[in-house]
Amino acid sequence: MSVEANTPVTKLFEPHFWKDSNRKLEYYLDKMDGYKMAKKVLTEMTPDQVIDEVKKANLRGRGGAGFPMGMKWSFIPKVDKPKYLVINADESEPGTCKDRQIIRYTPHALIEGIIIGSHAIGCKHSYIYIRGEYAREAKLLQEAIDEAYAKGYLGQNILGTQNTLDITIHRGAGAYICGEETGLLNSLEGKRGEPRVKPPFPAVSGAFACPTAVNNVESVATVPFVMRMGGDNFAKLGKIDKSGGTRLISLSGHVNKPGVYEIGAGSMTLRQIIEDLGGGVWKGRKLKAVVPGGSSAPVLSADEIDVVYDVEPLQKVGTMMGSAAIMVCDDTTDMVKLLLRVTKFYAHESCGQCTPCREGCQWMESILHRIVHHPHDGKAKPSDIDMLTDIAGNIGGKTLCALGDAAAGPVISFIKKFRPEFEAYVRGDVKERVRHA
Amino acid sequence: MPKCTIDGKEVEFKPGENLITVAKRAGVDIPVFCYHPGLTVVAQCRMCYVEVEKMPKLQTACSTNAAEGMVVKTNSENVKKGRAGTMEFLLLNHPLDCPICDKSGECDLQDNSYGHGSAYMRHSEERRTYVDVDMGPVIEKNMNRCIHCTRCIRFGDEIAGIREMVAVKRGNNVDITTIDGEALKTEYAGNYADICPTGSLTLRDFRFRKRAWMLKKTASICEGCSKGCNIELQHEGNVVYRTIPRENLEVNKYWMCDEGRFNYHYTQDETRVLEPRWNNEKTSWEDSILAVKTALEGKKVLFLVGTDLTLEEMSAIREFTGLYYPGSVLQHFGTPGIETSAQDQPADKILKMTSKTSNLRGAEKLGIVPHNPRVDHDFSAAVVFTGGRAVLPELGHAIQVGVGVFLDKDHQTAKYQHILPGLAYTEKDGTIINHQGKEQKLKRAILPRGRSKSTAEILMLLANKKTKVGVA
C-alpha cells in the first residue's frame, strides 16, 4: 500500500521550530494569531460547542493511546466540584521528543490550548506535569506562563472575561511510570508514582479525587489550530478516517536525517517517512527493523513497513503508533542486545506495584543478560527463548497498567521476528551473530 | 436483586459488591493476596483473575464489581494459566523457607501455591535479598518472604490511622519497611501479622513457639475492655499460645488491639496463685473453705465483684450473698475512674474503650452498684471476687478473702488472709455484655490450671453446711 508521495500538507508546528525567538509572546501574537481563539472561545462559545468542534476535528490523543480527545473532554461530568485539566508533559517513552519541541518553540500554543480546554471542561486550575529531565524546558515554559500572566491571559478575569485560570508547573523526578495518567496524578498529589486501579477513571475521580482530564502536550497545543481552522477543515488535514490534523513524528536511529517531522495524519507510509523525511538508512546500509511507536511498540521487520503510518493501519499489522516515535535499525543491529537494553529499561522503570511487572520484567532481563553475556559457559539454554515468550505472555495484558504490555510486546515480537539471532546466541555461535561493522 | 452467573451458578448480589464477595456466596473461592475485605482494593497481586464474558483480558475479581447478567468463569484454562503465572512470579524471589517459617500451615502463599501453582521452578537466577529493620517488640520482619501485597501499608493508613509502613524504592527492588526504619508505634501492630499473607510479618510473641497446624482453636471474646472484640484462642496441651481476632462486622470488624491480643499472658503467669492460700501459705481446699467460713461467720461482710466476671458468676454471687450473708453489701469494681457505663467512652478512634474490664454493663444489668470506699469501714470483713483483670481496690479490713485469679507479682496477695483460686477467662464459659449492650459468649479453651475451681463451685463449697470437699 502506498500513499501519494507529494500530498500537500499544511504544517502547524514545524515552520516555527528551531528559532529561539519564536517562543516569545510577540512572535505568537504576530505570526500565529495568538490568543485570538482563546478570546473568541471564552466570549462567544459554550463549553459544549468547543467540545463539539474538537470532536468534529477527529483530534486523537497524541500521548500513545490515541483516544479521541473531544470524547475525553465530554466525559467530564458537570458536577459541583473543582475540575482539573492536567497536561502530561512527562514525555518519557524512549525515542519520543516531540513535546519538547512544542515546549521549546511554541509554548504559547500550549497555554492557549489550556485556556480553551479549561473552558471546555470547567477547569480553574490547570497543572502541567513535566518530566524531571526537562529542566530547561520547565524553565522556558515557566517564562512563557509568566508572559501570559503579565498580559492578563492567565490569572483572574482572563482576557477581559469573568474567567479564572491558573497554571502550575509540576516537575517530576524522573520516572517513566509517571507518564501513565493515573501514576502521574498520584505523583502530582505527592504520592508514590504508582498507577491507580481503574475504574474510577480520572474523568470521574482524578487529581485530588475530582474530575480530571489528562491530555498530552501536543494534543492540547493543537486545539487553538482546531478552533482557528474549524473542526471540519482540521479533520481534513488527516488523510485517514478517524484521525484528524497533523502528527509530530520523532524519527531516530539509523537514518540520515533524524529529527521531529510533521505530517498529515495517515498521509505517509512508514517507508515514505524513513526514506523521504529521514533520507533513508544511513551509511548506505540495509534496513533491518523498525520500532514504529516508541520502544514499547512491537517491532516491524524490513518487509513490513509499507503500511500507512497511523493508529488503525499499524494496529492491523500487530503493532501500534504509540507516541509516534520511529526508531530505525540498520542491518548491523544486534537485535538480542537491543532487546536486552529495552527490557532493562522496563525492568528499571517498573513501579513495583503489581506482581507480573515487578517480578517478570526483572526475570526477563536476567534471562536476556544470561543469553547475551554468557553464550559460552552453558548458562543460556535453548529452552530460554521459549521461556522468555511464555513469561512475556504472563505479563502482557495481565498487569494493572500498560507498562506490563509495553515490556512484553517487544520481547514477543523480537523473538518472533528475529529468532535465529537468539538461537545463535544460545548456541554460542559467534560467527553467525551480527557484528557491528 | 440483580443476578449474575459464576461458574454456571446464578447468584444474586447487591450493587457495588465485587466478584470475590459474590463468588464466595456461590461457594466459589477465588484466591487472593492483596485483597482484604476490610481494606481498599488495589488489585496489585494479580492472583484473583477471572474471565468475564465479553471482556478480552482477564479481570481481577477484587476490582470488578458484579453487574446484571455478567457471566464469570473462575476456572477456565485461561484463568488457570494466569494464576499459575502469578504464582510463579511471586515465588521467584521467595526463599521457600517454609520449614522454618512460623506462617507455614496458615500461609496464603503456601495454600495458593499448592492450589494454583506449579510444582516445578524454571527460575535459576539468584534470589533478591533484603536487610531487615527492627520493627519493635511486636512484629518480626522478614522482607525476603514479602510478596509486596501492601496490606500492611493500607492497614496502617486506613485502620490504625498511622502511616508507618511504606514502600520505598521501585520495581523489583521495592522494599516494604517503616519510615526511616523506626519501630512500629501503633497499638494495633499485631494485626500486621494477621493480615500478612506470608511469613514476612510475624508475631514475636508467637515466634517459634508452636506450629500453626497443631493449635486447637476456640472462638471466644476478649476481656481486655468493654468493646468485646471477637477472638479466637489458639491453644495446645492446655496452654494458650496466641489470640487472634475473629470477624464480626458489628463489633471489631477484623481487628483487635495489642493489649487484648497479649492479655492472655497473665493467666499463664508463673506467679499466678493456683492453690488455696491461708495467710499466704499453701493449704488444702478443705481447710481453706472451713477457715473462710469461720472467719466470716457472724460478720458484716462487704462483697466486691470485679466487672471482669461473667454475668453468670455475678448472678451466682448475688444470689449467694443474699441467701447466706443477709445484711451484707454487694458492690462492683473494675477500672479506677470508670464506675458507670456513662463514663465508659471510646479510648481511641479504633477499638479501645476506657473501661478496661469487659462486663461493666453486665454488673449494671444485675443492679450491682459501684464500690464506694467511704462505706468500707462499716464492714469488718471483705470478700473480693476477681477474674484477674479488674484493678483490685485498696481495702483496710482485718479479714480479707480473695476469690479468683491473683498474681504474686502484683504484691496484692499478701494483703489477703485467704485466697481461693478461681478461673481466668480462657478457662470458663459465660456471658459478657459489651459497650453496645450486646451479649457475647466466652468459651472455655483450656482446662482449669492447678487446683483452681470455678466461682460456682467455690460458692457451693462455702454454702455447704458440712463443707466436705470431694476433690481437692
Short mmCIF file of C-alpha atoms in Angstrom, two decimals, chain B residues 163-312:
data_model
loop_
_atom_site.label_atom_id
_atom_site.label_comp_id
_atom_site.label_asym_id
_atom_site.label_seq_id
_atom_site.Cartn_x
_atom_site.Cartn_y
_atom_site.Cartn_z
CA ARG B 163 1.29 5.94 58.27
CA GLU B 164 4.30 3.98 59.44
CA MET B 165 4.72 1.22 56.90
CA VAL B 166 5.73 2.43 53.46
CA ALA B 167 7.06 1.15 50.17
CA VAL B 168 10.43 2.55 49.19
CA LYS B 169 12.45 2.14 46.01
CA ARG B 170 10.77 0.85 42.92
CA GLY B 171 10.42 -2.01 40.52
CA ASN B 172 11.98 -5.25 41.55
CA ASN B 173 13.71 -3.56 44.49
CA VAL B 174 10.58 -2.30 46.24
CA ASP B 175 11.13 -2.57 49.97
CA ILE B 176 8.22 -2.60 52.37
CA THR B 177 9.53 -1.05 55.54
CA THR B 178 8.82 1.52 58.21
CA ILE B 179 9.52 5.19 57.75
CA ASP B 180 13.23 5.67 58.43
CA GLY B 181 13.34 2.10 59.71
CA GLU B 182 11.78 3.07 63.01
CA ALA B 183 9.95 0.68 65.32
CA LEU B 184 6.20 0.39 64.95
CA LYS B 185 4.28 2.82 67.12
CA THR B 186 0.70 1.71 66.68
CA GLU B 187 -1.04 -0.14 69.49
CA TYR B 188 -2.61 -2.39 66.88
CA ALA B 189 0.61 -3.81 65.48
CA GLY B 190 -0.40 -7.44 65.98
CA ASN B 191 -2.84 -7.09 63.10
CA TYR B 192 0.08 -6.65 60.73
CA ALA B 193 0.96 -10.26 61.38
CA ASP B 194 -2.64 -11.40 60.94
CA ILE B 195 -3.14 -9.77 57.58
CA CYS B 196 0.28 -10.59 56.16
CA PRO B 197 -0.36 -13.34 53.60
CA THR B 198 3.17 -14.69 54.01
CA GLY B 199 5.66 -15.04 56.83
CA SER B 200 7.07 -11.59 56.23
CA LEU B 201 5.48 -10.07 59.32
CA THR B 202 5.20 -12.47 62.21
CA LEU B 203 4.40 -12.04 65.88
CA ARG B 204 7.47 -12.06 68.07
CA ASP B 205 5.28 -13.30 70.88
CA PHE B 206 4.34 -16.42 68.94
CA ARG B 207 7.58 -16.95 67.08
CA PHE B 208 8.99 -20.48 67.22
CA ARG B 209 6.58 -21.49 69.95
CA LYS B 210 4.15 -23.73 68.06
CA ARG B 211 3.44 -24.87 64.53
CA ALA B 212 0.19 -23.40 63.32
CA TRP B 213 -1.39 -26.71 62.40
CA MET B 214 -1.01 -28.12 65.91
CA LEU B 215 -3.11 -25.41 67.50
CA LYS B 216 -6.68 -26.04 68.61
CA LYS B 217 -8.99 -23.11 68.16
CA THR B 218 -11.70 -21.82 70.45
CA ALA B 219 -13.93 -18.91 69.49
CA SER B 220 -14.26 -16.58 72.43
CA ILE B 221 -14.45 -12.92 73.43
CA CYS B 222 -11.64 -10.63 74.53
CA GLU B 223 -11.88 -9.40 78.11
CA GLY B 224 -9.44 -6.53 77.63
CA CYS B 225 -12.05 -3.79 77.62
CA SER B 226 -15.76 -3.25 77.21
CA LYS B 227 -15.51 -3.45 73.40
CA GLY B 228 -15.86 -7.23 73.47
CA CYS B 229 -13.76 -7.98 70.42
CA ASN B 230 -14.42 -11.40 68.98
CA ILE B 231 -11.33 -13.52 69.25
CA GLU B 232 -10.03 -16.98 68.71
CA LEU B 233 -7.94 -18.54 71.45
CA GLN B 234 -5.38 -20.88 69.98
CA HIS B 235 -4.03 -23.48 72.33
CA GLU B 236 -2.45 -26.85 72.61
CA GLY B 237 -1.73 -29.12 75.55
CA ASN B 238 -3.71 -26.85 77.90
CA VAL B 239 -1.52 -23.87 77.06
CA VAL B 240 -2.79 -20.82 75.18
CA TYR B 241 -0.26 -19.74 72.58
CA ARG B 242 -1.97 -16.98 70.73
CA THR B 243 -5.05 -14.84 70.40
CA ILE B 244 -6.25 -13.68 67.00
CA PRO B 245 -9.29 -11.59 66.09
CA ARG B 246 -12.39 -13.12 64.56
CA GLU B 247 -14.51 -11.28 62.02
CA ASN B 248 -17.51 -9.54 63.49
CA LEU B 249 -18.59 -6.55 61.45
CA GLU B 250 -20.76 -5.19 64.27
CA VAL B 251 -18.05 -5.15 66.91
CA ASN B 252 -14.41 -5.31 65.94
CA LYS B 253 -14.65 -5.92 62.18
CA TYR B 254 -11.43 -7.89 61.56
CA TRP B 255 -9.11 -6.34 64.12
CA MET B 256 -8.02 -6.29 67.73
CA CYS B 257 -5.57 -4.26 69.78
CA ASP B 258 -2.25 -5.48 71.13
CA GLU B 259 -3.38 -5.07 74.72
CA GLY B 260 -6.18 -7.57 74.14
CA ARG B 261 -4.02 -9.80 72.00
CA PHE B 262 -1.36 -10.30 74.64
CA ASN B 263 -3.74 -10.11 77.59
CA TYR B 264 -3.86 -13.90 77.92
CA HIS B 265 -0.32 -13.99 79.30
CA TYR B 266 -1.34 -13.22 82.88
CA THR B 267 -3.50 -16.33 83.01
CA GLN B 268 -0.36 -18.39 82.45
CA ASP B 269 1.92 -16.34 84.63
CA GLU B 270 4.16 -18.43 86.84
CA THR B 271 3.27 -16.33 89.88
CA ARG B 272 -0.45 -16.97 89.50
CA VAL B 273 -1.97 -18.43 92.66
CA LEU B 274 -3.14 -21.90 91.71
CA GLU B 275 -3.82 -23.41 95.13
CA PRO B 276 -5.81 -22.17 98.14
CA ARG B 277 -3.80 -19.95 100.48
CA TRP B 278 -4.18 -19.16 104.12
CA ASN B 279 -2.05 -16.28 105.33
CA ASN B 280 -0.03 -16.68 102.18
CA GLU B 281 0.70 -20.34 102.91
CA LYS B 282 -0.41 -23.16 100.66
CA THR B 283 -3.23 -25.13 102.15
CA SER B 284 -5.95 -27.57 101.15
CA TRP B 285 -9.35 -26.59 99.82
CA GLU B 286 -10.94 -28.31 102.84
CA ASP B 287 -9.03 -26.29 105.38
CA SER B 288 -9.33 -23.15 103.40
CA ILE B 289 -13.11 -23.25 102.97
CA LEU B 290 -13.57 -24.10 106.65
CA ALA B 291 -11.33 -21.24 107.68
CA VAL B 292 -13.09 -18.74 105.42
CA LYS B 293 -16.47 -19.78 106.71
CA THR B 294 -15.31 -19.47 110.28
CA ALA B 295 -13.75 -16.10 109.66
CA LEU B 296 -16.85 -14.67 108.04
CA GLU B 297 -19.33 -16.12 110.48
CA GLY B 298 -21.48 -13.50 112.07
CA LYS B 299 -19.61 -10.69 110.44
CA LYS B 300 -20.99 -7.84 108.38
CA VAL B 301 -19.33 -8.60 105.05
CA LEU B 302 -18.56 -6.35 102.11
CA PHE B 303 -18.73 -8.35 98.88
CA LEU B 304 -16.94 -6.87 95.89
CA VAL B 305 -17.23 -8.32 92.38
CA GLY B 306 -14.87 -7.42 89.59
CA THR B 307 -16.52 -6.28 86.39
CA ASP B 308 -14.30 -8.78 84.63
CA LEU B 309 -16.51 -11.65 85.77
CA THR B 310 -19.22 -13.18 83.62
CA LEU B 311 -22.89 -12.45 84.00
CA GLU B 312 -23.44 -15.99 85.32
#
